[in-house]
Each structure stands twice: as C-alpha cells, then as structure tokens.
CSV table of C-alpha atoms and ligand atoms in Angstrom, one decimal:
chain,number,residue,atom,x,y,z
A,1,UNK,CA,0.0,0.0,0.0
A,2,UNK,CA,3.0,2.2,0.7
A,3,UNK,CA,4.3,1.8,-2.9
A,4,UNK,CA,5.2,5.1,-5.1
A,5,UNK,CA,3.8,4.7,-8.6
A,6,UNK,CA,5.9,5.4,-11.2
A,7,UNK,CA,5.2,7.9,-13.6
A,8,UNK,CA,3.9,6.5,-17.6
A,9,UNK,CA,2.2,2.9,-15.1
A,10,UNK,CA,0.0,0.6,-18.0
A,11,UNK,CA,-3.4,2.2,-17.3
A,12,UNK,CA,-6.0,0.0,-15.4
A,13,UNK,CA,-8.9,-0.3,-17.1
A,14,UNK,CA,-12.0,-0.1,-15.3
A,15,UNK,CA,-13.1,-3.5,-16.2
A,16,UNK,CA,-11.3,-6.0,-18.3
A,17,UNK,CA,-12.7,-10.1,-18.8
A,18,UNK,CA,-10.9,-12.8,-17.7
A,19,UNK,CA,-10.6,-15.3,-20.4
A,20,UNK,CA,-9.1,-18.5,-20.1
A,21,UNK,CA,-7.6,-21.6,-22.0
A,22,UNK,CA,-11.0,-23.5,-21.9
A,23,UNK,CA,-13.4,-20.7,-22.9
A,24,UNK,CA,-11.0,-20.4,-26.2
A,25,UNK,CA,-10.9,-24.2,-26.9
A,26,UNK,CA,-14.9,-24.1,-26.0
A,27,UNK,CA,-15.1,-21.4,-28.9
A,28,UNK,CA,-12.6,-23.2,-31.1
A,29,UNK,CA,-14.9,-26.8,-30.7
A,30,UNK,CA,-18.0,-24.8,-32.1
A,31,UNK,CA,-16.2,-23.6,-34.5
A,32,UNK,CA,-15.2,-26.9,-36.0
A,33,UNK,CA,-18.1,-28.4,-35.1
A,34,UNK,CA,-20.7,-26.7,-37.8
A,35,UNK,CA,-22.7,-25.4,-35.7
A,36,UNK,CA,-22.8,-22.0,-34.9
A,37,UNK,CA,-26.5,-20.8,-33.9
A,38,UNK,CA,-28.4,-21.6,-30.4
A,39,UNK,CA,-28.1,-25.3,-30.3
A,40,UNK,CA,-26.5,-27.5,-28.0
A,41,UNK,CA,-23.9,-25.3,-26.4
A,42,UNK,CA,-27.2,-22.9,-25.9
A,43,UNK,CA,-29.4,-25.6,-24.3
A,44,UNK,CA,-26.0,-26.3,-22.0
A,45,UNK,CA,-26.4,-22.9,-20.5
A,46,UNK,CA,-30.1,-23.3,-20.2
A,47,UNK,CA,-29.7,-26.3,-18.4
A,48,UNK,CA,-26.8,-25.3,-15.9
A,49,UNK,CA,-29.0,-21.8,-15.0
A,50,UNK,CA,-32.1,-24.1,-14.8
A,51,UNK,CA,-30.4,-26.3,-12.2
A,52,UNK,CA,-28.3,-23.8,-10.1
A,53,UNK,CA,-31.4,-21.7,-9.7
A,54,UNK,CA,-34.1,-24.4,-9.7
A,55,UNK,CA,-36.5,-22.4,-11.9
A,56,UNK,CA,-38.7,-24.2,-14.6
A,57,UNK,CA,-37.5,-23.3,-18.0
A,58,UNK,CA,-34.3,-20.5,-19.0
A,59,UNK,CA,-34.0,-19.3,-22.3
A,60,UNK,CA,-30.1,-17.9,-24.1
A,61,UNK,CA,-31.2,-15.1,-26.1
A,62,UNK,CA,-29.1,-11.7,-27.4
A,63,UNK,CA,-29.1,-9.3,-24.4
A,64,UNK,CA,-30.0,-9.0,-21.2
A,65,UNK,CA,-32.0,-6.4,-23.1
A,66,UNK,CA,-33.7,-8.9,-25.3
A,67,UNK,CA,-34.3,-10.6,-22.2
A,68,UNK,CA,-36.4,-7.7,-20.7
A,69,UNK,CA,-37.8,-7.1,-23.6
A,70,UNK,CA,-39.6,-10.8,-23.8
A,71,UNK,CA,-40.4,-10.7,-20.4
A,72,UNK,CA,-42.4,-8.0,-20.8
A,73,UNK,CA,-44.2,-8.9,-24.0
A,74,UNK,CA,-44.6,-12.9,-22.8
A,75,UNK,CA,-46.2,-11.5,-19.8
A,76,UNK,CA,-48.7,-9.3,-21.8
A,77,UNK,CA,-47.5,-6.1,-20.5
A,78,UNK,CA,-48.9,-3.4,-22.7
A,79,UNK,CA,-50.7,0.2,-23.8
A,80,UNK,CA,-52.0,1.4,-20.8
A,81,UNK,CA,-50.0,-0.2,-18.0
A,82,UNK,CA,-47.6,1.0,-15.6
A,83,UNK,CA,-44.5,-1.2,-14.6
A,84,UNK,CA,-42.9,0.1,-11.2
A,85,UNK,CA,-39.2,0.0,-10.7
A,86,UNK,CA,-36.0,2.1,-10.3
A,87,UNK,CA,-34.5,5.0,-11.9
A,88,UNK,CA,-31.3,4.3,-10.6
A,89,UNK,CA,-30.5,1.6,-13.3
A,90,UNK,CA,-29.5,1.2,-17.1
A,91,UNK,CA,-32.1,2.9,-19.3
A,92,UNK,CA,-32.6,-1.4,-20.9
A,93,UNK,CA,-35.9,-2.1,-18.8
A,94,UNK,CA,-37.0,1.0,-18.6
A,95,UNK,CA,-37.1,1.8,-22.4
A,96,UNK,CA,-38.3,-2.2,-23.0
A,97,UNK,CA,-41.0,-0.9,-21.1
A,98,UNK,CA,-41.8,1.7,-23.0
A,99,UNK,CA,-41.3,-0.7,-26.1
A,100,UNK,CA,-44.3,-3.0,-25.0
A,101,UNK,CA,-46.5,0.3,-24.6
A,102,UNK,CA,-46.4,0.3,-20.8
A,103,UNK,CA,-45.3,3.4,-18.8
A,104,UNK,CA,-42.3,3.3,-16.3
A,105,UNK,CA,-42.9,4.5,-12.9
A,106,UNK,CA,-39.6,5.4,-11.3
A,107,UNK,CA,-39.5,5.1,-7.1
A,108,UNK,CA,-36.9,5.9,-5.2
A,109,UNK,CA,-34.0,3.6,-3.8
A,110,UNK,CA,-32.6,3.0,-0.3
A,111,UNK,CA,-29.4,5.2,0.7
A,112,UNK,CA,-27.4,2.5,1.7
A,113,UNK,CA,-27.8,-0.3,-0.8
A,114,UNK,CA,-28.8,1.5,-3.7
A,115,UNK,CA,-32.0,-0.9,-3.9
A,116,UNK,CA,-35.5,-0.3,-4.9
A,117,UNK,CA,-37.0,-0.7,-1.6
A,118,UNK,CA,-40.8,-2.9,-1.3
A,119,UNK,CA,-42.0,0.3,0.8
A,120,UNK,CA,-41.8,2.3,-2.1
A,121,UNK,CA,-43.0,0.2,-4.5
A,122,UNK,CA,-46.0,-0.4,-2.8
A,123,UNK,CA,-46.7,3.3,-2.5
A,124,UNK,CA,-46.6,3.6,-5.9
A,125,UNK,CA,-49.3,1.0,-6.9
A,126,UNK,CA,-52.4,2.0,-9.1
A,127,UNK,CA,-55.1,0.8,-10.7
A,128,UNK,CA,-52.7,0.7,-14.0
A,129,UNK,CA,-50.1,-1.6,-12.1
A,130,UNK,CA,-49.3,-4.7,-14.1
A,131,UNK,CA,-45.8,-5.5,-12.8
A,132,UNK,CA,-42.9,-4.7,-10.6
A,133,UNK,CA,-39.4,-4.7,-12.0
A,134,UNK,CA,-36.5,-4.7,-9.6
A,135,UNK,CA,-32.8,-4.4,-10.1
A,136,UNK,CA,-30.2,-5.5,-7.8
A,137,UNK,CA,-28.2,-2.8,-7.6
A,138,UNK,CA,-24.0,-4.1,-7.9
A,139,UNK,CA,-24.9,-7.2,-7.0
A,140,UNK,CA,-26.5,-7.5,-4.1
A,141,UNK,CA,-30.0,-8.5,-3.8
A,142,UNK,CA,-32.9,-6.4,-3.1
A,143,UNK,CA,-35.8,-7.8,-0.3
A,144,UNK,CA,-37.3,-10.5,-2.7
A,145,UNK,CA,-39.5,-12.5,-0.1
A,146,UNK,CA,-40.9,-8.9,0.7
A,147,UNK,CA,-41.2,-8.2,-3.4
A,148,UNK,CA,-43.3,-11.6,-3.6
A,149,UNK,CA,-45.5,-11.2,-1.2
A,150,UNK,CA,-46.1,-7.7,-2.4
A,151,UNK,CA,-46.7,-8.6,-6.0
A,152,UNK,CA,-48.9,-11.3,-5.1
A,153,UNK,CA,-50.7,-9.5,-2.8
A,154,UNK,CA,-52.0,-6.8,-5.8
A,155,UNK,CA,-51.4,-9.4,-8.2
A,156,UNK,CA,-48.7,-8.4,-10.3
A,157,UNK,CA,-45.9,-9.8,-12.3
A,158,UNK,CA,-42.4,-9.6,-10.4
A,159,UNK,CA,-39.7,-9.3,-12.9
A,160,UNK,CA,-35.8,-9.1,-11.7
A,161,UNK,CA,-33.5,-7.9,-13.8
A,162,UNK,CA,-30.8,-9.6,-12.5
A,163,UNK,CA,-28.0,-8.2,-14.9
A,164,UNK,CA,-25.7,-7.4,-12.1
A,165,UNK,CA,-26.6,-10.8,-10.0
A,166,UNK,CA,-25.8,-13.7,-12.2
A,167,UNK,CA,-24.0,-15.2,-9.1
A,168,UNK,CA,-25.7,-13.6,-6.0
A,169,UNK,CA,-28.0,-14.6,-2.8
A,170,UNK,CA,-29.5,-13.4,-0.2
A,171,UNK,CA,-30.7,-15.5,2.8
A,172,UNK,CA,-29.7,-18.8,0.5
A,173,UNK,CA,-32.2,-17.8,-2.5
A,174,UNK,CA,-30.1,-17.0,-5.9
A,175,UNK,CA,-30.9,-14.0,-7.2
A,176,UNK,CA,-33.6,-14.5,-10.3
A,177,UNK,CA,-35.2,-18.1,-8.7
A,178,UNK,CA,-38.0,-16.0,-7.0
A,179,UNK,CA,-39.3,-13.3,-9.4
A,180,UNK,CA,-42.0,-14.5,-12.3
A,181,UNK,CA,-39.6,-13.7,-15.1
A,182,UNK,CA,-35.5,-13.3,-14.3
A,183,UNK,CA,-33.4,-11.7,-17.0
A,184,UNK,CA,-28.9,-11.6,-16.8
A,185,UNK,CA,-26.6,-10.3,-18.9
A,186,UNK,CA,-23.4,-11.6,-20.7
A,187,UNK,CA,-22.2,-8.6,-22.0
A,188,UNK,CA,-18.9,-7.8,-22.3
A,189,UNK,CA,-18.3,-5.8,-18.4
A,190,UNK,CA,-20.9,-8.4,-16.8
A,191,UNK,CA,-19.3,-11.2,-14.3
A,192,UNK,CA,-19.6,-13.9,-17.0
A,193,UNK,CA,-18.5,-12.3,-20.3
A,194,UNK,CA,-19.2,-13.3,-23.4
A,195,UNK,CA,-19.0,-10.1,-25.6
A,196,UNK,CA,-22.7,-9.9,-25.4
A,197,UNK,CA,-25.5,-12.5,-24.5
A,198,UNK,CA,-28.4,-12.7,-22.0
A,199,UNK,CA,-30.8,-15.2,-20.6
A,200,UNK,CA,-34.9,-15.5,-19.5
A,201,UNK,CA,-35.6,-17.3,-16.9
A,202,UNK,CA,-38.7,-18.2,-14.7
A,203,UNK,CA,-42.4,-19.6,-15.1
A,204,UNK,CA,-42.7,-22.8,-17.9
A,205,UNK,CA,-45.2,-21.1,-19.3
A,206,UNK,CA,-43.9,-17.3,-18.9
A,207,UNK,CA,-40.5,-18.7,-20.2
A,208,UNK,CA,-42.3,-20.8,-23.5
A,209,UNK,CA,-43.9,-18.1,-24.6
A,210,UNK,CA,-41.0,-15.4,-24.8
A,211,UNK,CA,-39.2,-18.4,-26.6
A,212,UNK,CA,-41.9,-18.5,-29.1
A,213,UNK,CA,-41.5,-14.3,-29.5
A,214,UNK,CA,-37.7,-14.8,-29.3
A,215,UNK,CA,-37.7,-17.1,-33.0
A,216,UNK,CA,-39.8,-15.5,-35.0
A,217,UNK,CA,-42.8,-17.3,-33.0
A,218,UNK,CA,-42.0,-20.7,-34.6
A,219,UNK,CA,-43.0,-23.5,-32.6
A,220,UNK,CA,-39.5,-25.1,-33.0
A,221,UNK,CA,-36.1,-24.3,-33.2
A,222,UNK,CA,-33.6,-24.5,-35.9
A,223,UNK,CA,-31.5,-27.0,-33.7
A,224,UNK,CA,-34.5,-29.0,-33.3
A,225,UNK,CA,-35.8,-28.8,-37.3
A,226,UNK,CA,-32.4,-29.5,-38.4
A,227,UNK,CA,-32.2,-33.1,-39.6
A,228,UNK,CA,-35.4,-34.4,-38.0
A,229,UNK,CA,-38.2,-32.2,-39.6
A,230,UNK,CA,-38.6,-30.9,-43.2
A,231,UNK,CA,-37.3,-27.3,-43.1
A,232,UNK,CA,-40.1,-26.1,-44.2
A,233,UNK,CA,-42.6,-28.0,-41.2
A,234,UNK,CA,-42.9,-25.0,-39.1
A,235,UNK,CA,-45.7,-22.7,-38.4
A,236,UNK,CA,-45.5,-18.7,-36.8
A,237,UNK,CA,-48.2,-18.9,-34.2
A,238,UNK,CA,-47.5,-15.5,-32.9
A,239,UNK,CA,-45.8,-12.5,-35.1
A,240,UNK,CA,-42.0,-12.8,-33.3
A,241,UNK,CA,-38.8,-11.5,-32.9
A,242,UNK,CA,-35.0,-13.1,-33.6
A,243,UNK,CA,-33.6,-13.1,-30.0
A,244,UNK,CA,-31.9,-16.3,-30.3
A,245,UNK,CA,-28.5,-16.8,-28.4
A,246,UNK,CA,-25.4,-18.4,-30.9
A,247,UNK,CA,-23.8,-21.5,-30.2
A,248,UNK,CA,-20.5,-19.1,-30.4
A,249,UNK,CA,-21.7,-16.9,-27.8
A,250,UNK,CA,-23.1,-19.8,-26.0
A,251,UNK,CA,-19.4,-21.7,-25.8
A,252,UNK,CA,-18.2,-18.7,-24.1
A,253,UNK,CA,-20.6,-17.8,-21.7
A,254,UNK,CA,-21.0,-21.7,-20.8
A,255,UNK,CA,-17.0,-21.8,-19.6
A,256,UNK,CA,-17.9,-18.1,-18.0
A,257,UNK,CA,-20.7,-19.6,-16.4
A,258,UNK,CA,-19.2,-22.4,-14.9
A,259,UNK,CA,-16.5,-20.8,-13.3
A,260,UNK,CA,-18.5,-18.2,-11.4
A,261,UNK,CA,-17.7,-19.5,-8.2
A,262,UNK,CA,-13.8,-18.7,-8.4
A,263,UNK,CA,-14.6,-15.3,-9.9
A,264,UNK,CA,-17.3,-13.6,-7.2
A,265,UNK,CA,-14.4,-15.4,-4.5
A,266,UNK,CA,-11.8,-13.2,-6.1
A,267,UNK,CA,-14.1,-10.1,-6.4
A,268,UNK,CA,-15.4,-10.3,-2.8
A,269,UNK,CA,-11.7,-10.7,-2.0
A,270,UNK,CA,-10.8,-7.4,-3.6
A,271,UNK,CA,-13.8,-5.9,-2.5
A,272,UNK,CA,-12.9,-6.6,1.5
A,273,UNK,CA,-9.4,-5.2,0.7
A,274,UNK,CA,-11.1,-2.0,-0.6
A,275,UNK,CA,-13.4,-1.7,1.8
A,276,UNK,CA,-10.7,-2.0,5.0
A,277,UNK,CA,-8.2,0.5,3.5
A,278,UNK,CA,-10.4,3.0,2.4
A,279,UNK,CA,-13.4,2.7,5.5
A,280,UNK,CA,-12.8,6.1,7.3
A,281,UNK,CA,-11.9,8.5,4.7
A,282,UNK,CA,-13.6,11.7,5.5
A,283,UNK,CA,-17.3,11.8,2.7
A,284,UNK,CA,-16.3,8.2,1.0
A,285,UNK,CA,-19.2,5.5,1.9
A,286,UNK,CA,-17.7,2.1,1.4
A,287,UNK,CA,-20.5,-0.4,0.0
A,288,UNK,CA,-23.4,-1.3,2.9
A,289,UNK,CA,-23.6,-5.3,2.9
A,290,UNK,CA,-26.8,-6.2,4.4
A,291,UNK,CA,-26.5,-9.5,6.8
A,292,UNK,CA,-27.3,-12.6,4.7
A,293,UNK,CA,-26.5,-11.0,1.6
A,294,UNK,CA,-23.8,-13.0,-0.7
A,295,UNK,CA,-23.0,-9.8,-2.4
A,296,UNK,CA,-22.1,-10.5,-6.4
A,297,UNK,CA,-19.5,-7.7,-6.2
A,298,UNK,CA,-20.2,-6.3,-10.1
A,299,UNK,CA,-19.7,-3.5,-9.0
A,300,UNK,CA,-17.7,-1.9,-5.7
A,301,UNK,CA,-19.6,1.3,-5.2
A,302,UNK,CA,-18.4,4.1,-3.4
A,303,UNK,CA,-20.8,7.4,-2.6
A,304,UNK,CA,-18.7,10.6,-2.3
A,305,UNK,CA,-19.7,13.2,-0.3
A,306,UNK,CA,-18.3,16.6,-1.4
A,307,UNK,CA,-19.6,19.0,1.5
A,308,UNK,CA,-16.9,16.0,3.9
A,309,UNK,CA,-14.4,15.1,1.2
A,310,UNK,CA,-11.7,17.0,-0.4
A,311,UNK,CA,-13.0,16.3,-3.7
A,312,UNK,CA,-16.3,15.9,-5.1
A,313,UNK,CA,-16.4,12.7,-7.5
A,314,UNK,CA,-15.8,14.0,-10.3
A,315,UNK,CA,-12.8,15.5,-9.6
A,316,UNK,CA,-11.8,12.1,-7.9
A,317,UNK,CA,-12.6,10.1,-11.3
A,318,UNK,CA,-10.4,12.5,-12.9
A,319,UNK,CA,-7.4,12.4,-10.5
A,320,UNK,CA,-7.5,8.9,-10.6
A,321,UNK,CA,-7.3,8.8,-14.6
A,322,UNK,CA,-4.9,11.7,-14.8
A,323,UNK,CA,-2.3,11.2,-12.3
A,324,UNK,CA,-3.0,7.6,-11.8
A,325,UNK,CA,-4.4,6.3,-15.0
A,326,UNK,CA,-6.6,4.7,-13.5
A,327,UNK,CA,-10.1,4.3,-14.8
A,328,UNK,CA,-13.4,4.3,-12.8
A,329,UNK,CA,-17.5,4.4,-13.8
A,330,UNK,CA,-20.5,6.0,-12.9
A,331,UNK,CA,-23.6,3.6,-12.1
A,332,UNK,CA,-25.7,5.5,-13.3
A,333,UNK,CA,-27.1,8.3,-15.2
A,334,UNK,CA,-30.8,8.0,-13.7
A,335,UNK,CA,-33.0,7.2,-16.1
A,336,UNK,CA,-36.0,9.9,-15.2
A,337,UNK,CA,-33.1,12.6,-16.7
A,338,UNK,CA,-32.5,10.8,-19.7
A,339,UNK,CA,-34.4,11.7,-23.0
A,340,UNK,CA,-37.5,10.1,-23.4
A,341,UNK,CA,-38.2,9.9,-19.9
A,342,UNK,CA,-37.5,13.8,-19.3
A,343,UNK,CA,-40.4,15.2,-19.8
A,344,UNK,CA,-42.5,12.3,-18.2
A,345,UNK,CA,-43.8,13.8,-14.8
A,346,UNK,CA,-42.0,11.6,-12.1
A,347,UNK,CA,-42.4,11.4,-8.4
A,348,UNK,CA,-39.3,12.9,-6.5
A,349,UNK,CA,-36.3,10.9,-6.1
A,350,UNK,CA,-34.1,12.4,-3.9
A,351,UNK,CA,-32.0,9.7,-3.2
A,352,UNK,CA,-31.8,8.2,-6.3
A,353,UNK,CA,-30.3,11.7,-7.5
A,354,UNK,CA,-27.7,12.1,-4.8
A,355,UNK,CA,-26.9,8.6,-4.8
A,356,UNK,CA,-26.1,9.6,-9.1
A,357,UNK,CA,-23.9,12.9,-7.7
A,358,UNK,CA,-21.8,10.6,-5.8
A,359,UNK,CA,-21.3,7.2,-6.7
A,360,UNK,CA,-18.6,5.9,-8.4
A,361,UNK,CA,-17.3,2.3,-9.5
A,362,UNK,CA,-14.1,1.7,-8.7
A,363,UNK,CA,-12.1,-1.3,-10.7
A,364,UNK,CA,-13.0,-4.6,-9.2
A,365,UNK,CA,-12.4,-7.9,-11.3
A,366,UNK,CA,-10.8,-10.8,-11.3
A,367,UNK,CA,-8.4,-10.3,-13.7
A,368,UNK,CA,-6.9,-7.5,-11.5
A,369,UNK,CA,-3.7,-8.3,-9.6
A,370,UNK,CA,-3.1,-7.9,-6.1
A,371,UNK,CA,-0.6,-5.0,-7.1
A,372,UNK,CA,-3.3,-3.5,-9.4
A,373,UNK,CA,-5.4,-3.7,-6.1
A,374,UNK,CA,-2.9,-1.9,-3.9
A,375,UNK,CA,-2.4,0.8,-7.0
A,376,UNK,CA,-6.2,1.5,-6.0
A,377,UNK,CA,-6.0,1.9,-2.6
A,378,UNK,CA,-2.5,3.9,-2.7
A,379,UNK,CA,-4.3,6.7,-5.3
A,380,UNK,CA,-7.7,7.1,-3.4
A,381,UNK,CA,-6.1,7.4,-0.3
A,382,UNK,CA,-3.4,9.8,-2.0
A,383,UNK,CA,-6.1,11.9,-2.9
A,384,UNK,CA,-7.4,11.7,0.5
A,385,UNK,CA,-3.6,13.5,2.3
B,401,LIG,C1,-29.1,-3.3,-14.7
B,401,LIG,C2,-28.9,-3.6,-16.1
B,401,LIG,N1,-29.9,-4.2,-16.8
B,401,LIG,C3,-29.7,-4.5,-18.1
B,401,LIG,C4,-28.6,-4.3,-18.8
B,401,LIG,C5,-28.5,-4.6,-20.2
B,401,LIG,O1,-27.7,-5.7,-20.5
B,401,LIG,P1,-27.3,-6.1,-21.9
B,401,LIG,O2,-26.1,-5.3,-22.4
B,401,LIG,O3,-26.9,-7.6,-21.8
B,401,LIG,O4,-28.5,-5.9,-22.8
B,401,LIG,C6,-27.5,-3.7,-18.1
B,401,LIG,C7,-26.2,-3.4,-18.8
B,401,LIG,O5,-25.3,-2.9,-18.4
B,401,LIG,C8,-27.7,-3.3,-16.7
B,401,LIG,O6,-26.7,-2.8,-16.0
C-alpha cells in the first residue's frame, strides 16, 4: 500500500474479462463443429442456469436487453400499463417498457444499498399496475421475499432484472429463482463475459412463450428442425422476434458460467481489501452489505460526499485517470433525466439523484492483480492527504 507509482504505469482499465484456456478451446470446438447458432452449447447454459437456480424453463437469447424485452411482451404487458421500478438503473428495462407500450414508474432507492425498496413500490401502486421490476443494484440483492409477497398481494408480475446478480444470494435464495420472469446479462463488463448475450428465466409457461416471440414465434427451433423435420414444417403462431442466443456466444458464456464460483471469490476478495483501506476516509461510503447477503460484487460502489471530502467525485474520477491512470465508472445516469423519460412527470427521487452525484465504480475484477489492487487503494487514499 505504501508503494510510489511510477510515472507513464500501463493504465487499469475499469473493467477487463478474464478469459481463459478453456473458454477459447470451447469457442474453437464450435467452431469446427458446424454449428454456430443456439443449439447445443445454448441448451447447455439453459440447463446449468435451470439447475443452479431451480426455476422451470431458461432461455439464451441476445441481451440481457432482449431478455427484458420478452419478459415483458410474454407476460402481456402493454398500452396502458404501468411497470414500477427504479430510476437508478440502465435505461434497458425501462425503455423495454416503454417498447411494449407500458409506462415506467420510477421510485426511489434505499441510501445505503442502492436498492428499490418494497415500501416504495408499494406506494406507488395504481389501478394501471401490471408489474414490478427490480434491479439489484452491484450485485447484491434487493428484499425479494418482501417483493413476492407484495406482487402477489396486488397481483402483479415480479420481474428481476438480475444483470448485475448472475452469481448472488440473499438469505440462501439466488438472485432470479424467486421473481416470475429473471433476465442476466453476458455482456462484455458483466461477471460472465461473453462479448454480449443474455438469458430469461422463470415460469414454464412465462419462459415458453418469450421463446416463441424470441424465434420468429416458430414452434421449434432450428437445432430442433435440423435433420429431423422438413425445413419447411414449421408454423409462426405468434408475429415474433430473432432473439436467439449463438452457439459461439453460447461456448463462451458456458465456460464463464461455470467458473462463477472462483470469480465472485476473487471479487469479494478485492472488494474486502477496498473496503478496509479505504473505511474512514472523511465523505467516502464504502459499500453497505446487508447481513445474509452474498454480495455479487459487479460492482464496488463508493458514494462521495463533497460537502466531507476534499473532492467531489468528479474531480476524484479524474485524479485517478490523470495522475493515476486509472479508470473508474459511474452507475448510473438516472434514467428519469435521460431523454424520453424527461419530460415524463415523475415522483421525487431524492436519493436516487444524490446517490447519481456521488457514486462511483471503482475497478474490481478478477483479472486484477493484487498489485493493481494496492495501486487503487494507494491513489484514493493519496487523494485523501
Ligand atoms: C441493470 C442492467 N440491466 C440491463 C442491462 C443490459 O444488459 P445487456 O447489455 O446484456 O442488454 C445492463 C447493462 O449494463 C444493466 O446494467
């Protein structure tokens, strides 16, 4: 921690995947194995996400996006609903709501974890409620026994988007086995990369449907046609969409998958060094873990006071890239000041907009080295003297 940096250090990206020997052989067998669209390597990753999380049916598509996107739509979401969830988020479920013809309603987020809270939610329930979609902010969970029993309660669809919990738990329940509908990404910063990529799952029936919209709404997959069925023995029982996850994507995401255990171990590790070294710096909040809570670690977010520290966190993002090159990120924009959704009258958020004025992302994955590590702590801290 005492070390001097020299001057010109290899910047540290902000995020970088950790890619190994077997994910490029996994790639390298699809390759040569002629078959390159969802098939089996696809229908692997189902599998392992249907087992680890005991849900009834998981389907690979695109995005984590596309993911949200079909949840909505399979679920019958539509004009003239109202979907309640966070602002404090990326703009993907809020503008698939909007897609389906639903209206986001934005509540506000506990100050210490970031998280849509069930008390909030619950206050904003109207007549026009159809569904509740949460977001576990970082990583860790948000209250999902108290979600459930709210949504069933009123009778609405629960939908977590669980982009930043692939490999997360709270009170021995994964993150996305207790919502209706669960979407994850794959993408290229998320905890199991695969350049892009995401994944449905939940309810049979829920989960069926969206993989009807997800091919075109053929009753049967390519994998499934080829070599069994005359190509040309399909019917589209519902006008669909080509959400599909590839067999390449799939190879890599599989291997990604499978080694989440060994990855969230090395990011909690590097999360605990952060959050002893930098615990006590006047205005920096280290990350709140709630008891129970086996925290995903995406991200390691840090709220920056500037009425109690010396800098405010912009100037801190750009200390650390200009003397340090180092990189950080902001999580996030909130969406209810982002285009579309400007001029939509909102409830206040005050915490979701200071919680945007001072959070930042500091780097925190596995293919960071204990010295990158130390480089982290040694520049905050530095800016802290
Ligand atoms: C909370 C959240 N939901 C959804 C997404 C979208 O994921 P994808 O890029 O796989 O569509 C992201 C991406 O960063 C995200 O942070």
């Amino acid at each position: 921690m005492s070390r001097t940096l020299m001057p010109g250090a290899a910047p540290l990206p902000w995020n970088r995947p950790l890619i190994g020997e077997d994910e490029i052989a996994e790639v390298l067998d699809t390759l040569r194995s002629g078959w390159l669209t969802h098939g089996p390597k696809a229908t692997r990753l189902e599998h392992a996400v249907r087992e680890r999380l005991g849900v009834e049916d998981a389907f690979a598509v695109t995005s984590c996006t596309a993911a949200l996107h079909l949840a909505f739509l399979a679920a019958g979401i539509g004009a003239g609903h109202e979907v309640i969830a966070p602002s404090l988020t990326f703009c993907a479920a809020p503008n698939a709501i909007l897609h389906v013809g639903a209206r986001p309603v934005f509540v506000d987020i506990d100050p210490a974890t970031l998280n849509m809270t069930p008390q909030a939610a619950q206050a904003a329930i109207t007549p026009r409620t159809r569904a509740i979609a949460v977001m576990h902010y970082g990583g860790q969970m948000c209250d999902m026994r108290a979600f459930r029993r709210l949504a069933d309660r009123h009778g609405l669809l629960l939908v977590e988007d669980a982009a930043h919990a692939l490999h997360a738990s709270r009170d021995g329940v994964p993150a996305g086995s207790t919502a209706d509908l669960s979407t994850f990404s794959f993408y290229a910063n998320k905890v199991a990369a695969a350049g892009e990529g995401g994944l449905l799952a939940g309810r049979g029936e829920l989960v069926h449907q969206a993989r009807l919209l997800g091919r075109h709404g053929i009753d049967s997959s390519a994998w499934q046609r080829h070599g069994k069925r005359n190509t040309a023995d399909y019917e589209v029982t519902v006008p669909g969409l080509k959400y599909v996850m590839s067999d390449l994507t799939a190879a890599l995401a599989g291997v990604q998958y499978d080694r989440l255990e060994e990855f969230t171990r090395r990011r909690a590790d590097i999360a605990a060094a952060y959050t002893s070294a930098l615990t006590g710096l006047p205005g920096l909040s280290t990350p709140v873990v709630l008891p129970g809570v086996e925290h995903g670690w995406f991200l390691y977010a840090v709220l920056i006071d500037p009425a109690a520290a010396p800098l405010d966190r912009d100037q801190v993002a750009a200390a650390l890239l200009e003397r340090h090159q180092i990189s950080t990120s902001v999580h996030f924009k909130p969406v209810h000041l982002l285009g579309p959704y400007r001029d939509m009258a909102h409830r206040p958020l005050p915490v979701t907009e200071m919680a945007a004025a001072r959070q930042l992302s500091l780097p925190c994955y596995p293919a960071m080295t204990d010295q990158d590590v130390d480089r982290v702590i040694h520049a905050v801290r530095q800016l802290w003297t």
